[in-house]
Coordinates of N, CA and C in Angstrom, one line a residue:
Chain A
X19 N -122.2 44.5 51.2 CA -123.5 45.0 50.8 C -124.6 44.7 51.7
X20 N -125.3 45.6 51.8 CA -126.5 45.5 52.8 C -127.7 44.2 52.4
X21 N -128.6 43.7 53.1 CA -129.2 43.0 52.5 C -130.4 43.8 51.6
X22 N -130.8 44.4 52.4 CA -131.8 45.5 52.3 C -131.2 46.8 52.2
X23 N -131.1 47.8 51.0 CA -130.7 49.2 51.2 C -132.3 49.8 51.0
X24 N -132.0 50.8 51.4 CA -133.0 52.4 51.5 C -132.3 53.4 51.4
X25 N -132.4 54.7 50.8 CA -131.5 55.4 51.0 C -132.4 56.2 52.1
X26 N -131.5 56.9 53.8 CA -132.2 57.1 54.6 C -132.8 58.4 54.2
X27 N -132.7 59.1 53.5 CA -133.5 60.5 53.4 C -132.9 61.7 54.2
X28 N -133.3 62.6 54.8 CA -135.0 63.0 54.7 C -135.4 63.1 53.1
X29 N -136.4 63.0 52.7 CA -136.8 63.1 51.2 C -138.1 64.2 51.5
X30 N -138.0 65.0 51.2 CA -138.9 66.4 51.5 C -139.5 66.0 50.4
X31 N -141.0 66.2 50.4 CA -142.1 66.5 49.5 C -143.2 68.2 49.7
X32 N -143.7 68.7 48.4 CA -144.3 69.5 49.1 C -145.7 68.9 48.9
X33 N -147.0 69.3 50.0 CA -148.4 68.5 50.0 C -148.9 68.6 48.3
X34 N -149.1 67.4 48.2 CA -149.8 67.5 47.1 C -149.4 66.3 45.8
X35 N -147.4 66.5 46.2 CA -146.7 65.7 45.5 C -146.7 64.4 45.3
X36 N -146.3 63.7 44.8 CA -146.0 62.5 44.7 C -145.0 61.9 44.8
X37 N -144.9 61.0 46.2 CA -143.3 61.0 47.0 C -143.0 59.4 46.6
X38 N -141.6 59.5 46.6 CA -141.2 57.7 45.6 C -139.9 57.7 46.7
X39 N -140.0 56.2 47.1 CA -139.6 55.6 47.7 C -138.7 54.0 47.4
X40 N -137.9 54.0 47.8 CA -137.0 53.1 46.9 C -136.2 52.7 47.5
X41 N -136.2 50.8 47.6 CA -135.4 49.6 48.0 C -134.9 48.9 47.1
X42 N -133.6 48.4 47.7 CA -133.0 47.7 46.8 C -132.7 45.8 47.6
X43 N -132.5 45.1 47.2 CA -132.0 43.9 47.9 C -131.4 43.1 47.5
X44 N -131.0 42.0 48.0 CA -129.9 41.1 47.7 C -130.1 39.8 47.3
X45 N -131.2 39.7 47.8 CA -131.4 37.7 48.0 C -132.5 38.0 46.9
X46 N -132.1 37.2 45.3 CA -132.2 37.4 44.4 C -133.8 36.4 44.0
X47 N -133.8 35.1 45.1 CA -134.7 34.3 45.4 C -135.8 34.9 45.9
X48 N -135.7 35.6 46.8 CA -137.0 36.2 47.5 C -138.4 36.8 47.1
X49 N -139.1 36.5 47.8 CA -140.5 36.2 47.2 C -141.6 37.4 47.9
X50 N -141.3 37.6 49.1 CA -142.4 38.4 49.4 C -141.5 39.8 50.2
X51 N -142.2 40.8 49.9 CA -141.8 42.1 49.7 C -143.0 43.5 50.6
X52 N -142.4 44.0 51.8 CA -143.2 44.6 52.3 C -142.7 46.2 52.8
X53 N -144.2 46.9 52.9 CA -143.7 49.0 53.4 C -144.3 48.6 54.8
X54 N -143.3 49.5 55.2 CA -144.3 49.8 56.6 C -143.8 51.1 57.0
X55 N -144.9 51.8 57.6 CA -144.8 53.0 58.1 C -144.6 53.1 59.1
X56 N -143.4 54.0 59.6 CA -143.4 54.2 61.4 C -143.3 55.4 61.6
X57 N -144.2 56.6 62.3 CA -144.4 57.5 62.9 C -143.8 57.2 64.1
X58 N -142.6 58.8 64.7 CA -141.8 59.1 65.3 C -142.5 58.4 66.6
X59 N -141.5 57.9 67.8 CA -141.9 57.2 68.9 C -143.0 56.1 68.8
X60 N -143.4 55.6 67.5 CA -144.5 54.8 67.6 C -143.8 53.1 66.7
X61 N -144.7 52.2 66.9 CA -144.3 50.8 66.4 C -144.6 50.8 64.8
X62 N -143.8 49.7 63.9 CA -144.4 49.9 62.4 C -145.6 49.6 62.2
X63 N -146.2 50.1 61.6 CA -147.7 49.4 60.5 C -147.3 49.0 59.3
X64 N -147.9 48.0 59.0 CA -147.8 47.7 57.7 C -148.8 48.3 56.9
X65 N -148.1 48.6 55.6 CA -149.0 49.6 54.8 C -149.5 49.0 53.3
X66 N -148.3 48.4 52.8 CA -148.3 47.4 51.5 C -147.4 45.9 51.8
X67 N -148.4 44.9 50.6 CA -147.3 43.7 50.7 C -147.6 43.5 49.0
X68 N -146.3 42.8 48.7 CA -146.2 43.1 47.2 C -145.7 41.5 46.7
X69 N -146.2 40.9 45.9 CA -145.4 39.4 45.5 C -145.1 39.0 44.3
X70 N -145.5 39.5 43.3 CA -145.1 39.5 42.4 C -144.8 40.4 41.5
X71 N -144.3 40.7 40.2 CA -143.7 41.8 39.8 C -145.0 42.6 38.7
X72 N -144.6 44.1 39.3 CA -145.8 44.9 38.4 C -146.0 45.9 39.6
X73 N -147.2 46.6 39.8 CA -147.8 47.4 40.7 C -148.9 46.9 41.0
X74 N -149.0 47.1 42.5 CA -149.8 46.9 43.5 C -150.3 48.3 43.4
X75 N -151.5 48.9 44.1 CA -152.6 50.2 44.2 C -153.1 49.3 45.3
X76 N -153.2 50.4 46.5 CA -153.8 50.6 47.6 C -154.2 51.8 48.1
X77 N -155.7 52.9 47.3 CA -155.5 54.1 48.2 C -154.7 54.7 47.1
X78 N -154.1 55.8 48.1 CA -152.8 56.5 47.4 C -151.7 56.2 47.4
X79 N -151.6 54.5 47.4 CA -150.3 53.7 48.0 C -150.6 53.1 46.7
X80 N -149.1 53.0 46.0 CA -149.1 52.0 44.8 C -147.5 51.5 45.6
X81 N -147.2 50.0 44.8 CA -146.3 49.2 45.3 C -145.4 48.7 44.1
X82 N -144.4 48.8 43.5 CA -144.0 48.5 42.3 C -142.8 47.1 42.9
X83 N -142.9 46.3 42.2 CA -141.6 45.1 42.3 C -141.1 45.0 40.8
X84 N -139.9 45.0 40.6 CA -139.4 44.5 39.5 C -138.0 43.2 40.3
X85 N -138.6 42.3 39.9 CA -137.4 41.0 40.6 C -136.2 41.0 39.8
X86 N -136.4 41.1 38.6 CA -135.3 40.9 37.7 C -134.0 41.8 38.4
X87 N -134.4 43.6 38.3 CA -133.9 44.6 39.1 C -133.4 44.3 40.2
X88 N -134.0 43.6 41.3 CA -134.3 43.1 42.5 C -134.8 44.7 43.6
X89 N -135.9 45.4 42.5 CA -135.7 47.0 43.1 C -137.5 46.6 43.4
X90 N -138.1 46.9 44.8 CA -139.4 47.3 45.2 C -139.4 49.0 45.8
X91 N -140.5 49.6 45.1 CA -141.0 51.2 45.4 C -141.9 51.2 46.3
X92 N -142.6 52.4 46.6 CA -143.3 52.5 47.0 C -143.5 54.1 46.9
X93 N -145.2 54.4 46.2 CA -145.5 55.7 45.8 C -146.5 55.9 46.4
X94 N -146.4 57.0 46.1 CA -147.2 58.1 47.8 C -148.1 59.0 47.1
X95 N -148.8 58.9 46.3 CA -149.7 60.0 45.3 C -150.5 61.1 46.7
X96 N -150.5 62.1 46.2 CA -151.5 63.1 46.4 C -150.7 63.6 48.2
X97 N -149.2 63.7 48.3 CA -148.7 63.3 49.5 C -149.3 63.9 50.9
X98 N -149.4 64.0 52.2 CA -150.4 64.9 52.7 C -149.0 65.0 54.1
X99 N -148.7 66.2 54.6 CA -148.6 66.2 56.4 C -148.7 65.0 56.7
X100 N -149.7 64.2 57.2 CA -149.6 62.9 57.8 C -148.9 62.1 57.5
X101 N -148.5 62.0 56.0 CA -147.8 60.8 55.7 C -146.1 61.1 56.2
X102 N -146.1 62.3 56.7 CA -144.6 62.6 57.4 C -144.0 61.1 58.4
X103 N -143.1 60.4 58.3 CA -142.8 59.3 59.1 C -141.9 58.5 58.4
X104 N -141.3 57.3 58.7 CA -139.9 56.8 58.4 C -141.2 55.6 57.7
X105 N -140.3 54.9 56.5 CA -141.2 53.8 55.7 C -139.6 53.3 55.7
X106 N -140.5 51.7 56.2 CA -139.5 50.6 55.9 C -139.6 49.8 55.2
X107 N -139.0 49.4 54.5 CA -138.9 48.3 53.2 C -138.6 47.5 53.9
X108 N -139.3 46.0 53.8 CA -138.9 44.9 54.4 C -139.2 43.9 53.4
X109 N -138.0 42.3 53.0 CA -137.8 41.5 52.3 C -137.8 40.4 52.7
X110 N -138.8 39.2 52.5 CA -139.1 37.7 52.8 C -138.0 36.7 52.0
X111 N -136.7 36.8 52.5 CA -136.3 36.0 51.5 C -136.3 34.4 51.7
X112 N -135.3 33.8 50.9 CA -135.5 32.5 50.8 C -135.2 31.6 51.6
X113 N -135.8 30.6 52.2 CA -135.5 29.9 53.4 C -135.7 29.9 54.5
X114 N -135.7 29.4 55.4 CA -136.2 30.1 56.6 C -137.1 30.9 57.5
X115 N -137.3 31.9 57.7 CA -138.0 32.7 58.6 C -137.8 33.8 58.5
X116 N -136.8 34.2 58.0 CA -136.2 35.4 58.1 C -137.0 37.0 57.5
X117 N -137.3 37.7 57.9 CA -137.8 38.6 57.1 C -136.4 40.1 57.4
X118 N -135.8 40.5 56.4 CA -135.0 41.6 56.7 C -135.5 42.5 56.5
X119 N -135.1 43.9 57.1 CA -135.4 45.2 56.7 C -134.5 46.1 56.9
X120 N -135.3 47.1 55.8 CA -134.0 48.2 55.7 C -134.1 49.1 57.1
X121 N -132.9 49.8 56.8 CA -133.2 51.3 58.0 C -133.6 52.2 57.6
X122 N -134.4 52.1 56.8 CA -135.6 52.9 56.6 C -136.0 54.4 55.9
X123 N -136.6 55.0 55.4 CA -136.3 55.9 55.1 C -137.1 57.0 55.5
X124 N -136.5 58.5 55.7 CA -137.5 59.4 56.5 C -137.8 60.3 55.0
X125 N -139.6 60.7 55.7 CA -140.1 61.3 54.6 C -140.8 62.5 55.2
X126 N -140.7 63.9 54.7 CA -141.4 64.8 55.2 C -142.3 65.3 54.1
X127 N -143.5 65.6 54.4 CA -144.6 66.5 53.4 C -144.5 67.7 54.2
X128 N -144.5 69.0 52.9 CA -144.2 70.6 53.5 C -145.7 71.1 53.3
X129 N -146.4 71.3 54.3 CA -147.6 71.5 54.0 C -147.5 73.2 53.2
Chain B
X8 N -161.0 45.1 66.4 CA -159.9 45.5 65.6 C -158.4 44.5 66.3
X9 N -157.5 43.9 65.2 CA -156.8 43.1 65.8 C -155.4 43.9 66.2
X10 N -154.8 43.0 67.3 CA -154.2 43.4 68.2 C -152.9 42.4 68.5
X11 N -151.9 43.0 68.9 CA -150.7 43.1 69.4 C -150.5 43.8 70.8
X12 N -150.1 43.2 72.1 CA -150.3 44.0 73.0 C -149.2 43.6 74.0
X13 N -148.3 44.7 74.3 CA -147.1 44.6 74.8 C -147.4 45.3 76.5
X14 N -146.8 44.8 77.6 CA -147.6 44.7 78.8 C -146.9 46.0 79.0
X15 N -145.9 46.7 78.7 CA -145.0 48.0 79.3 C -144.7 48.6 78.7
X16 N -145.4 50.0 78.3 CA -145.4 51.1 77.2 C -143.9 51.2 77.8
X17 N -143.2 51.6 79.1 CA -141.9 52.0 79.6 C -141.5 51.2 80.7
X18 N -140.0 51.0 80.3 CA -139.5 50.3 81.7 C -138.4 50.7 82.1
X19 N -137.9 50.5 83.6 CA -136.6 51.3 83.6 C -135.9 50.1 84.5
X20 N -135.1 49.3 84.6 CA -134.5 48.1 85.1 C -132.9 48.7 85.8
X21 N -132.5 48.1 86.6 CA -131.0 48.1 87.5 C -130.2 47.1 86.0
X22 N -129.0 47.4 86.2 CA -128.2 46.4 85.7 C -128.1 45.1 86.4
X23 N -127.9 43.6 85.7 CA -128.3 42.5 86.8 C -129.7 42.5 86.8
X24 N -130.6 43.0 87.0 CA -131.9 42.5 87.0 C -132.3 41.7 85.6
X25 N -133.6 40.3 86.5 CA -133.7 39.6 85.1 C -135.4 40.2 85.0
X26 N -135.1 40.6 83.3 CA -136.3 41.1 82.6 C -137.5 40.5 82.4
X27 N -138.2 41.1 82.1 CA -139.6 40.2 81.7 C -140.5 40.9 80.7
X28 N -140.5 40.7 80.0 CA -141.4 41.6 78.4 C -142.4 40.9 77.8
X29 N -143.4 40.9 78.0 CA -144.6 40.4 77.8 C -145.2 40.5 76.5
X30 N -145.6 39.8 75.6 CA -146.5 39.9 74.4 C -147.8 39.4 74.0
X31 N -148.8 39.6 74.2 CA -149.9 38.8 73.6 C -150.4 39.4 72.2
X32 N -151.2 38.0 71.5 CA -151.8 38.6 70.3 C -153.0 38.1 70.3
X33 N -154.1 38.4 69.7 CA -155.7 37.9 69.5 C -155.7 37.8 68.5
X34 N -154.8 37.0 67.4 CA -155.0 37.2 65.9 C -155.2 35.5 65.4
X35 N -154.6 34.6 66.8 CA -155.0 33.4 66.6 C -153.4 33.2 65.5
X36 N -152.6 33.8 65.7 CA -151.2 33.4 64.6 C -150.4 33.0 64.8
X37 N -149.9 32.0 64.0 CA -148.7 30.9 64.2 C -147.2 32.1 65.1
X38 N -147.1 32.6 64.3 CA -145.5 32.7 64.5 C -145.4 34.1 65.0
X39 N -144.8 34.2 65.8 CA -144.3 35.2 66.7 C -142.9 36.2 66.9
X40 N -142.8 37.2 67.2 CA -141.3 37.8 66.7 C -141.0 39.0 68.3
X41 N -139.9 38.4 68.7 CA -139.2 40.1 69.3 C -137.8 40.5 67.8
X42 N -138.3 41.7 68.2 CA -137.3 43.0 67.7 C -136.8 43.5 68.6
X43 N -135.5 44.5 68.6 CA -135.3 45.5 69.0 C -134.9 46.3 67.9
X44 N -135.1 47.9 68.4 CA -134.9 48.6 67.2 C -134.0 49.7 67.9
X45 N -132.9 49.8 67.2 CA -131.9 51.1 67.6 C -131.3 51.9 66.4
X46 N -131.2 53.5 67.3 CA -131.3 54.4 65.7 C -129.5 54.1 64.9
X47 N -130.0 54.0 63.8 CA -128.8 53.6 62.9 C -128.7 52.4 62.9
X48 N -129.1 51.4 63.5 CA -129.2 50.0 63.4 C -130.3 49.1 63.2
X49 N -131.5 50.1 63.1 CA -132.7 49.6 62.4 C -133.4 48.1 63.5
X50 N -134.1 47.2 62.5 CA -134.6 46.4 63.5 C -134.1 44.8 63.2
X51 N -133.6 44.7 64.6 CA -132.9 43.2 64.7 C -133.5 42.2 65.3
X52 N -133.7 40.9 64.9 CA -134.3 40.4 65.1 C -133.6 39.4 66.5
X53 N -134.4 38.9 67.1 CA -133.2 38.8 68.7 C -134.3 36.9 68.3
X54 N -135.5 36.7 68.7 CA -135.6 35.4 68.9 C -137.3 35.1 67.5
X55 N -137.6 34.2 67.4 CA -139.0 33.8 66.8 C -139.6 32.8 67.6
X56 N -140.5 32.6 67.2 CA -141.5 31.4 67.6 C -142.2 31.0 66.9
X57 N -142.3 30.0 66.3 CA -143.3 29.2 64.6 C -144.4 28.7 65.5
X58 N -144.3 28.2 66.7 CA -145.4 27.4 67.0 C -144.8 27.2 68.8
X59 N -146.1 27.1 69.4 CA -146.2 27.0 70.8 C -145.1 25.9 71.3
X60 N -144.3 26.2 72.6 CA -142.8 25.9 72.7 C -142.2 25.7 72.0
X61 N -142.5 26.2 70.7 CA -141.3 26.4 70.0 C -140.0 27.9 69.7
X62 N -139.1 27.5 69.4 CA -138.2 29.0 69.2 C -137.3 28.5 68.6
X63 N -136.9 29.8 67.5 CA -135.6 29.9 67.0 C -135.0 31.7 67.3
X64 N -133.6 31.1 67.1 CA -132.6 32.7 67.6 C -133.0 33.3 66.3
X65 N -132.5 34.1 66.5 CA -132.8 35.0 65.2 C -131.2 35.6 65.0
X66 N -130.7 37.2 65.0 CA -129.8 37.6 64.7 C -128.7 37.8 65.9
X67 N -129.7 38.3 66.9 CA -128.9 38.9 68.3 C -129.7 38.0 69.6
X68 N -129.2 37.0 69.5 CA -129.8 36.5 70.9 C -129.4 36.3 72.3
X69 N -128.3 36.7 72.2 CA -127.3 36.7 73.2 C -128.3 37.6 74.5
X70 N -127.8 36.8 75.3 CA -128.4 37.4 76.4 C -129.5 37.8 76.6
X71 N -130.6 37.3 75.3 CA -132.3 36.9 75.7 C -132.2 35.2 76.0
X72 N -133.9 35.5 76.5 CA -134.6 33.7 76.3 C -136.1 33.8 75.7
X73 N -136.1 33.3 75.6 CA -137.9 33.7 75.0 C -138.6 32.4 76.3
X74 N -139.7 32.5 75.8 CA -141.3 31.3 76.3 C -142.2 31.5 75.2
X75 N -142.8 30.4 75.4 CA -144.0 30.0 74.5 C -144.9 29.5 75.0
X76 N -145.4 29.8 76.0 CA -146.2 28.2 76.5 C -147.7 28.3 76.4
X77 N -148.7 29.2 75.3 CA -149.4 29.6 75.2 C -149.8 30.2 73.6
X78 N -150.2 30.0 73.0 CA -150.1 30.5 71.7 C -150.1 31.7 71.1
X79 N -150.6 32.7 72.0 CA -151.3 33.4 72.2 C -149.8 34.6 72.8
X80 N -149.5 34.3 73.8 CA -148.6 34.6 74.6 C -146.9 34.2 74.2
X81 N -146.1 35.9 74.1 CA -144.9 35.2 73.6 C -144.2 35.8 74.7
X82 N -142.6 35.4 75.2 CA -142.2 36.4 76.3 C -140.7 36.6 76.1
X83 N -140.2 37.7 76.0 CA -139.2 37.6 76.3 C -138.2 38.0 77.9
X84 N -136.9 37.5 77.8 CA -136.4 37.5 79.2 C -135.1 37.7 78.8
X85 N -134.8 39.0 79.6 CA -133.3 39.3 80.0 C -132.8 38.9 80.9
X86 N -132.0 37.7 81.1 CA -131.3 37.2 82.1 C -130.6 38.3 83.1
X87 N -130.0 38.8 82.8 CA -129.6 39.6 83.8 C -129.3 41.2 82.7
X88 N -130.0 42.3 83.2 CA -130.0 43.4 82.2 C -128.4 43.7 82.3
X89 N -128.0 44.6 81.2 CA -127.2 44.8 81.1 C -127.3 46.5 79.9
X90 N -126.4 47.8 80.5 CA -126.8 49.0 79.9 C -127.1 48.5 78.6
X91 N -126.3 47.9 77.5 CA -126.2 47.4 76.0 C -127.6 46.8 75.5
X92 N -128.6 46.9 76.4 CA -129.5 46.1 76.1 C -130.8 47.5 76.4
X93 N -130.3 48.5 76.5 CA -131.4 49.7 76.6 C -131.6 49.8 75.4
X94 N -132.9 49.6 74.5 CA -133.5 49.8 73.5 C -135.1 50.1 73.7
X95 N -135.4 50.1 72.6 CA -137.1 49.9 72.1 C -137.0 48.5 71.4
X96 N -137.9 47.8 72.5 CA -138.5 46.3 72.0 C -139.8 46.1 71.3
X97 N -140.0 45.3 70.1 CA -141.3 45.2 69.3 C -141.4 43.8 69.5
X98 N -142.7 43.6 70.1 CA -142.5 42.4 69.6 C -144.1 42.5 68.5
X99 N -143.9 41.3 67.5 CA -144.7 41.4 66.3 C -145.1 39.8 66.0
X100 N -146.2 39.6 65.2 CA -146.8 39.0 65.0 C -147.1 38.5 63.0
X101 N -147.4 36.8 63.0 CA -147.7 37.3 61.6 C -149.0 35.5 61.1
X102 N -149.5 36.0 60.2 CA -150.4 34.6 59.8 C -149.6 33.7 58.8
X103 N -148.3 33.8 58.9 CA -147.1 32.8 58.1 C -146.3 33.5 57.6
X104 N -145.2 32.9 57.3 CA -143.9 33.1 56.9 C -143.9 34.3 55.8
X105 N -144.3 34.2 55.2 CA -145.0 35.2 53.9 C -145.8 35.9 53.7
X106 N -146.0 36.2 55.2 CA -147.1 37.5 55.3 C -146.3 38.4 56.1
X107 N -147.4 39.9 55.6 CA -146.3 40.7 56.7 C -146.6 40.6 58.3
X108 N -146.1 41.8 59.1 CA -146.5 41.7 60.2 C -147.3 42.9 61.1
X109 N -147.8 42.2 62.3 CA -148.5 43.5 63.3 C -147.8 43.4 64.1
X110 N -147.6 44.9 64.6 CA -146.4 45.2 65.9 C -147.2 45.6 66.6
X111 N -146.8 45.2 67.9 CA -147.2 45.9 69.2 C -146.8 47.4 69.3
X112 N -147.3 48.0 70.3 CA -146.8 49.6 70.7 C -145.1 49.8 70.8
X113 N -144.9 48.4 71.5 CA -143.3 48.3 71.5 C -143.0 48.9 73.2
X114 N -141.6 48.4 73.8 CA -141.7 48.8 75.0 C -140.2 49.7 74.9
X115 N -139.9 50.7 75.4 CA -138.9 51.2 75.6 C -138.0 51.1 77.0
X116 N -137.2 50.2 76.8 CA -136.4 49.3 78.1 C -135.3 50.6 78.8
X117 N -135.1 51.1 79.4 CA -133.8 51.7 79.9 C -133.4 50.9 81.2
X118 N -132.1 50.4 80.7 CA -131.3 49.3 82.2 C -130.2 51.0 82.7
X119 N -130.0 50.9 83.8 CA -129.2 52.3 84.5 C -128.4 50.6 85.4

């Protein structure tokens, strides 16, 4: 089992939608929980960081963790063309240094 | 606006040649990170750095080295390139263990 899954997509939205995004993980301990966005040829940005369980709201960016689950989202209200680009789910687990991430998932808005 | 800044948008290296990949950050942050990132294998982590001369391996270290000697400045070094080692390098930055991170532009290495 992966540490970090994503399912890789493409997950087509049409503009307007509301596009949902969804990681799963392993390390049951882990505490901090991150999206980032990466646009084709370009480096990730971080977009959300999430630590405890409930929803996070940033913008049109909401961030859901349930630990119990061990499942963090990430929702994309009002979805636009630009947000076309691969979002990576990345997981702070326990000990160490380590931050894992998934391989990520591609997302297209159909204008 | 803060920054991550990687010295070689592109590089194109011989096999046998030793690398040099450059990172600086102006964020004033502890801990420091190369990646590489390849498609279907996502991003691996090759070395860290918690604190000036300091380093730990990360996933794939084999046939990197890192430097520290500067807080500011992280480096990494391909002893002698090798094709297996053409990727896209990131290196990234963070204000602790528990925070996320800022990436540089990232460099795209091709060894021939």
């Amino acid at each position: 089992q992966k540490e970090v899954e994503q399912n890789s997509g493409p997950l087509s939205v049409p503009e307007g939608a509301i596009a949902s995004l969804n990681c799963t993980y392993s390390d049951r301990g882990s505490q901090s929980f991150f999206w980032y966005r990466q646009y084709s040829g370009k480096s990730p940005e971080l977009i959300m960081s999430i630590y405890s369980n409930g929803d996070k709201e940033d913008g049109r960016f909401t961030a859901q963790l349930n630990k119990a689950s061990q499942y963090v989202s990430l929702l994309i209200r009002d979805s636009q063309p630009s947000d076309s680009a691969t979002y990576l789910c990345a997981v702070k687990g326990t000990g160490g240094f380590k931050t894992i991430f998934g391989a990520g998932t591609r997302l297209f808005v159909k204008a | 606006d803060v920054k991550v800044t990687q010295s070689s948008r592109y590089l194109v290296k011989r096999t046998g040649e030793k690398v040099f990949l450059e990172c600086v950050q102006d964020m004033d942050h502890e801990n420091m990170f190369w990646y590489r990132q390849d498609p279907g294998l996502g991003l691996r982590l090759i070395y860290f750095s918690y604190d000036v001369k300091m380093k730990e391996k990360g996933d794939i270290p084999e046939g990197y080295s890192v430097s520290r000697e500067k807080k500011e400045r992280f480096s990494l070094i391909l002893e002698s390139a090798s094709t297996n080692q053409t990727s896209m390098y990131l290196c990234a930055s963070s204000n602790g263990l528990n925070y996320g991170y800022t990436f540089g532009s990232g460099t795209r290495l091709t060894v021939v």
